[in-house]
Tab-separated table of C-alpha atoms in Angstrom:
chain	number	residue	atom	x	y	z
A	28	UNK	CA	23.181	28.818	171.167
A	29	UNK	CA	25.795	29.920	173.334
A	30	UNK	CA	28.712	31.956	171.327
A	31	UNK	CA	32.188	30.824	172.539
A	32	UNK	CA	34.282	33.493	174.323
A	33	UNK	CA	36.886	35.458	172.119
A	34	UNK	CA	40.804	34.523	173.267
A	35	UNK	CA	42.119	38.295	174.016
A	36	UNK	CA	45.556	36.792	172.983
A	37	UNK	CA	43.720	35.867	169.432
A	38	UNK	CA	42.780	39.244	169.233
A	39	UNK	CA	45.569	41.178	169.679
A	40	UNK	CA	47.654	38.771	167.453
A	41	UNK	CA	45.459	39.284	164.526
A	42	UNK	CA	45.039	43.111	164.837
A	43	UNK	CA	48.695	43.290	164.916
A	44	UNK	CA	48.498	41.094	161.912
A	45	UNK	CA	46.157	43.769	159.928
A	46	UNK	CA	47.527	46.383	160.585
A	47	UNK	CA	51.309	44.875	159.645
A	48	UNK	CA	49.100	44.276	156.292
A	49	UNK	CA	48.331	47.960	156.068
A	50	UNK	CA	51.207	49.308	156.997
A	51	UNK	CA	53.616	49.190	154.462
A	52	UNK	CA	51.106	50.375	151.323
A	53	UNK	CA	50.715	53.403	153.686
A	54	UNK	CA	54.172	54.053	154.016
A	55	UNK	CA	54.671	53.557	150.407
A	56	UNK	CA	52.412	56.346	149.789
A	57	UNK	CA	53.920	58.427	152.399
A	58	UNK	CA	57.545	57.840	151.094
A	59	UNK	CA	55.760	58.867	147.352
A	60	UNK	CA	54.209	61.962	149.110
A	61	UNK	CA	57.112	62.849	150.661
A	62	UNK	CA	59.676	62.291	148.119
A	63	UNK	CA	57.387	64.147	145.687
A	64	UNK	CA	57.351	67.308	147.738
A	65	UNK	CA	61.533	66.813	148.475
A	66	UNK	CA	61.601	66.663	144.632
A	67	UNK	CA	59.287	69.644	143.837
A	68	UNK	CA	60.924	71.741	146.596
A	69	UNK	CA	64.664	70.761	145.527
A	70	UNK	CA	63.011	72.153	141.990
A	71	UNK	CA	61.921	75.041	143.859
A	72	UNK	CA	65.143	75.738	145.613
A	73	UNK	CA	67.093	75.369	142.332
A	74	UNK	CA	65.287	78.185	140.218
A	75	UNK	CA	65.877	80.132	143.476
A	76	UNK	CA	69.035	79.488	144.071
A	77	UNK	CA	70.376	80.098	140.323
A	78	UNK	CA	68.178	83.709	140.325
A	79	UNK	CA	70.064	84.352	143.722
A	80	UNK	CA	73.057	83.536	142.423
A	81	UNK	CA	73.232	83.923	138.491
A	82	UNK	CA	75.593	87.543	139.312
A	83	UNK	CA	78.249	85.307	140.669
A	84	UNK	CA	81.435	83.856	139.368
A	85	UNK	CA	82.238	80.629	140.250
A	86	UNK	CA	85.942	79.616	140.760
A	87	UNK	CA	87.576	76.799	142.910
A	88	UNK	CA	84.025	76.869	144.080
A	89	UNK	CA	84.664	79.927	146.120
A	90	UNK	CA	81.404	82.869	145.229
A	91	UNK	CA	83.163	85.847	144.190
A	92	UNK	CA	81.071	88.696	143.260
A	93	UNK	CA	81.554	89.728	139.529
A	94	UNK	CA	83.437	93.456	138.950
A	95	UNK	CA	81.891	96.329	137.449
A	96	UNK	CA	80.157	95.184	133.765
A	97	UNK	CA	83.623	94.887	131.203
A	98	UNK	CA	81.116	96.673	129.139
A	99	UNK	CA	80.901	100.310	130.883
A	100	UNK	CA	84.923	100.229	130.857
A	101	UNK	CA	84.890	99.495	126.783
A	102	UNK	CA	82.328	102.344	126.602
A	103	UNK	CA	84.594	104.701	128.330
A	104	UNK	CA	87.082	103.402	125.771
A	105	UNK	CA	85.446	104.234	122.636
A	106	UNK	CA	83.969	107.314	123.977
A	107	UNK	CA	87.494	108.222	124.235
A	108	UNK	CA	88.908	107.203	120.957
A	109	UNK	CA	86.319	108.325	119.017
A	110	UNK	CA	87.040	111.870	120.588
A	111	UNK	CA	90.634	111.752	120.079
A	112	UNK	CA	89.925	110.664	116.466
A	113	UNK	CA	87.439	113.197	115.977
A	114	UNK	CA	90.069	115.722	117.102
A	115	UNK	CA	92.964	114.912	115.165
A	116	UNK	CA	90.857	114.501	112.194
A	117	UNK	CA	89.790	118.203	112.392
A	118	UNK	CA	93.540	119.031	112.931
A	119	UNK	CA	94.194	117.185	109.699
A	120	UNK	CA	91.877	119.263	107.665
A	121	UNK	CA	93.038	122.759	109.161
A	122	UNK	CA	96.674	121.798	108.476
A	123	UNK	CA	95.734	120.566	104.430
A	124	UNK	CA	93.050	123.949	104.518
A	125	UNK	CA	96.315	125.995	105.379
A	126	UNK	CA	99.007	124.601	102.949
A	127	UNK	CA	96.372	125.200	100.244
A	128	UNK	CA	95.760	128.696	101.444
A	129	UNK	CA	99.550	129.193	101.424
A	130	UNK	CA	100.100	127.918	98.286
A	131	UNK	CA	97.429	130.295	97.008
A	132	UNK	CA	98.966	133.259	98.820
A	133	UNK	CA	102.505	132.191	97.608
A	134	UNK	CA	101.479	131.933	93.687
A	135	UNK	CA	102.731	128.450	94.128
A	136	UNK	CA	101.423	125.191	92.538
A	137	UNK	CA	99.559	122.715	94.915
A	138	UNK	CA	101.537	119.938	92.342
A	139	UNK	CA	104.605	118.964	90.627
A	140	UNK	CA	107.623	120.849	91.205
A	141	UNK	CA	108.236	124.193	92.872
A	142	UNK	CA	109.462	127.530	91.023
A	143	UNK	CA	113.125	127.217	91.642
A	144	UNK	CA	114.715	130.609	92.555
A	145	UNK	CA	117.748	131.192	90.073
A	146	UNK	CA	120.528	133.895	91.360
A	147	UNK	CA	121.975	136.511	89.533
A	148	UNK	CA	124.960	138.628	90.384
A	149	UNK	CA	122.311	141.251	91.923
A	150	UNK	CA	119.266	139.805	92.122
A	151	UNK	CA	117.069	137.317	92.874
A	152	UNK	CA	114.262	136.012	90.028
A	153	UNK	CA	111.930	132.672	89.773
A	154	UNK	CA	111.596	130.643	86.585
A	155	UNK	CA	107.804	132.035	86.791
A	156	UNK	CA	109.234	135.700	86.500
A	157	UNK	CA	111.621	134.582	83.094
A	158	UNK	CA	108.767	133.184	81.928
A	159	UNK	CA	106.755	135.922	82.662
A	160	UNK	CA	109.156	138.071	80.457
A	161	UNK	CA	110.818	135.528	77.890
A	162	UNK	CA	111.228	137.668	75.121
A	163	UNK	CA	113.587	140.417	77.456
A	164	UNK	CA	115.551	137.500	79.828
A	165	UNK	CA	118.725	137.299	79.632
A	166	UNK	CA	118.537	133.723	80.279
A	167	UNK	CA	122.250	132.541	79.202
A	168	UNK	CA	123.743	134.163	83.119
A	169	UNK	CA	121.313	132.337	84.832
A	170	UNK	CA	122.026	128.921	82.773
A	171	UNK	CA	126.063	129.329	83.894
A	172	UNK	CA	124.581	130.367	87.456
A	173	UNK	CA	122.885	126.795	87.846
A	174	UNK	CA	125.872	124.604	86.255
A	175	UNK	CA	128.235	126.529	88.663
A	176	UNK	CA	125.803	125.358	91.753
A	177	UNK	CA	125.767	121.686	89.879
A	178	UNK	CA	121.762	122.109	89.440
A	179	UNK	CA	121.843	120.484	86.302
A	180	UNK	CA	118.223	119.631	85.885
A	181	UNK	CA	117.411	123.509	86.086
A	182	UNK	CA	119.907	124.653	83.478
A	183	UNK	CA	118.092	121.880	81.594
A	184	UNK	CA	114.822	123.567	82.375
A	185	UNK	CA	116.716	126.826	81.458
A	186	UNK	CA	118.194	125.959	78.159
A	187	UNK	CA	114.869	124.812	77.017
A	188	UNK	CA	113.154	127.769	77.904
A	189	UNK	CA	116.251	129.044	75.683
A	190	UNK	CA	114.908	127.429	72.932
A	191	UNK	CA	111.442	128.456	73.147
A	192	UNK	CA	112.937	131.878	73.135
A	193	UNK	CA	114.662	131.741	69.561
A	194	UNK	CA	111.536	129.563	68.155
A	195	UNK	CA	109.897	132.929	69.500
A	196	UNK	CA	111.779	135.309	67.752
A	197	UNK	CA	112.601	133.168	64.759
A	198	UNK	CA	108.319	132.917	64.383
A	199	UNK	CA	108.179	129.783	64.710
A	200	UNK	CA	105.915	129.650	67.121
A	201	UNK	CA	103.608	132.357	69.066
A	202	UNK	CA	104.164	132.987	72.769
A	203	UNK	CA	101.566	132.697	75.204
A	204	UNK	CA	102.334	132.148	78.869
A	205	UNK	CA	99.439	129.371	79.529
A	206	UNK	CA	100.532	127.260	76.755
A	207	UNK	CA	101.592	123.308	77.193
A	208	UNK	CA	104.232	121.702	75.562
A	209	UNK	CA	101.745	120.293	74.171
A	210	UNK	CA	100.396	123.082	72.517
A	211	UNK	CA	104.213	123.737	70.881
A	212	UNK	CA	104.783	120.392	69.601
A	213	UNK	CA	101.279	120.869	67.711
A	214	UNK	CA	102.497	124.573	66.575
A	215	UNK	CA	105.613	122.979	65.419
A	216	UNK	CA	104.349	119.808	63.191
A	217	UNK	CA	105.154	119.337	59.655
A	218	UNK	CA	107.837	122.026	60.271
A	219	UNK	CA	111.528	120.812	59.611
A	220	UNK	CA	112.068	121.112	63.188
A	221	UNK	CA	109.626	119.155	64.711
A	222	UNK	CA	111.494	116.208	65.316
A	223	UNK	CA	115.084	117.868	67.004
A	224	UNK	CA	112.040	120.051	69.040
A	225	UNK	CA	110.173	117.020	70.367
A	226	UNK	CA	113.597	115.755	71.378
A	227	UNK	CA	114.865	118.469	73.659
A	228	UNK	CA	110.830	118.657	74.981
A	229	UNK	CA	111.447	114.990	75.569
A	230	UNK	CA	114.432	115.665	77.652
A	231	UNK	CA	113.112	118.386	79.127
A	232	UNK	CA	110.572	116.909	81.094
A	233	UNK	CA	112.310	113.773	82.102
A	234	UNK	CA	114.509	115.305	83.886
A	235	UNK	CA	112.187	118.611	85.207
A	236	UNK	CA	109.281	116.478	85.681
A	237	UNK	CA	110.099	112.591	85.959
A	238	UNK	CA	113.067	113.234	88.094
A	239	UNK	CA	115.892	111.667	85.882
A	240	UNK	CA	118.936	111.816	87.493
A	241	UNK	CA	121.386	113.954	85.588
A	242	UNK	CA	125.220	114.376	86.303
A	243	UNK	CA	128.113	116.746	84.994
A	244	UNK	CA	129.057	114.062	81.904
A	245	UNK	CA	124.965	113.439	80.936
A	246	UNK	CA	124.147	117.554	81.441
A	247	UNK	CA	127.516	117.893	79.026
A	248	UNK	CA	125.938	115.944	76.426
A	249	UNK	CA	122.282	116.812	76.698
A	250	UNK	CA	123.326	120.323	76.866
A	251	UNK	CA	125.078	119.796	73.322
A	252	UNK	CA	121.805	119.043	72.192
A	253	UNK	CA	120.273	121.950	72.840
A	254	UNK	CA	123.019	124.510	72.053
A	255	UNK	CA	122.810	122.801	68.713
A	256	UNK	CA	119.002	122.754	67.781
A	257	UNK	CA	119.350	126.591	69.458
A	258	UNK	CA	122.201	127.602	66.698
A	259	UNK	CA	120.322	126.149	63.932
A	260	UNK	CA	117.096	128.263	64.733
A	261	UNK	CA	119.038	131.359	65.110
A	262	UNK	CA	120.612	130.860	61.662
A	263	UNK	CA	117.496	130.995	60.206
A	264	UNK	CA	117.559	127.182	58.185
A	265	UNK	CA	114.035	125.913	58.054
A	266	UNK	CA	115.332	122.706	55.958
């Protein structure tokens, strides 16, 4: 049996049409190839490019490289305050040591008010040296001395230190230089003077210790007050 002879034309036409067949499932896979490796090497570049570029600033989408770290600048800062804090605090506490050492030196107390210098005709003596010697002060000169300046709250502080004088003498009371007010008001209760004493003590240390202001018409009659509880102890009435 004699096989009829192929048409080349046939041939070529049906090749063509096989391999058209083919031809687009391979290009599908090379597309999928190839777009898988674009996507894994745009993932690639990305990590890359953001550890390249994580220092920089972005801004009108112009790189600018970042300054020194803020951080070493605030350093310097508190390095700096904390020294000049440090200092002045040490300052502080040699300024407070010396006014305390002062003080000392001086015989003055740290608190409340200052021994007020009163001024005599010759000389010159502090409420701590009258105290000091109550029973021989001659305390009336230096009460005229502080009305004539206008210090009215130290002939207060004068005029009771009067009184404690005459409860002195009078033996009412016993004199010690360390004793309180306190201490004098106790000495003094149940005695007939008690109450006109606790009055002028009253007085006394609103004005020498609570700063209550006193002018020449209050001093006038708060000075009556004492002159008069003063008389009364000198005469000697215990009734």
């Amino acid at each position: 049996m004699i096989r009829p002879a192929l048409n080349p034309r046939i041939v070529v036409w049906w090749f063509a049409a096989w391999l058209a067949f083919l031809l687009p499932p391979l290009s599908g896979q090379a597309q999928g190839s190839g777009a898988r490796e674009s996507v894994d090497r745009q993932d690639f570049d990305r990590e890359l490019w953001e550890e390249l570029t994580k220092e920089l600033d972005y801004q009108d989408r112009t790189p600018v490289r970042r300054n020194e770290p803020e951080y070493r600048d605030h350093s310097e800062q508190e390095a700096f305050w904390a020294t000049f804090f440090k200092v002045l605090a040490i300052l502080a506490a040699i300024a407070i040591v010396g006014y305390v050492l002062a003080n000392m030196l001086s015989g003055q107390p740290l608190f409340g008010p200052r021994n007020r210098r009163v001024e005599g005709q010759l000389s010159e003596i502090t409420l701590e040296n009258i105290e000091d010697h109550l029973r021989e002060a001659e305390i009336d000169s230096f009460i005229q001395e502080a009305i004539r300046r206008q210090d009215f709250a130290l002939a207060i502080r004068l005029h009771y230190l009067s009184v404690i004088k005459a409860l002195i003498e009078g033996e009412w009371i016993r004199w010690k230089r360390d004793k309180t007010n306190g201490a004098y008001l106790r000495e003094m209760g149940g005695q007939p003077l008690f109450q006109p004493f606790q009055e002028v003590t009253t007085i006394f240390e609103q004005v020498w210790y609570g700063d209550r202001a006193v002018g020449r018409g209050e001093f006038d009659r708060l000075q009556a007050i004492f002159l008069h509880l003063e008389r009364t102890i000198r005469s000697g009435q215990r009734a």
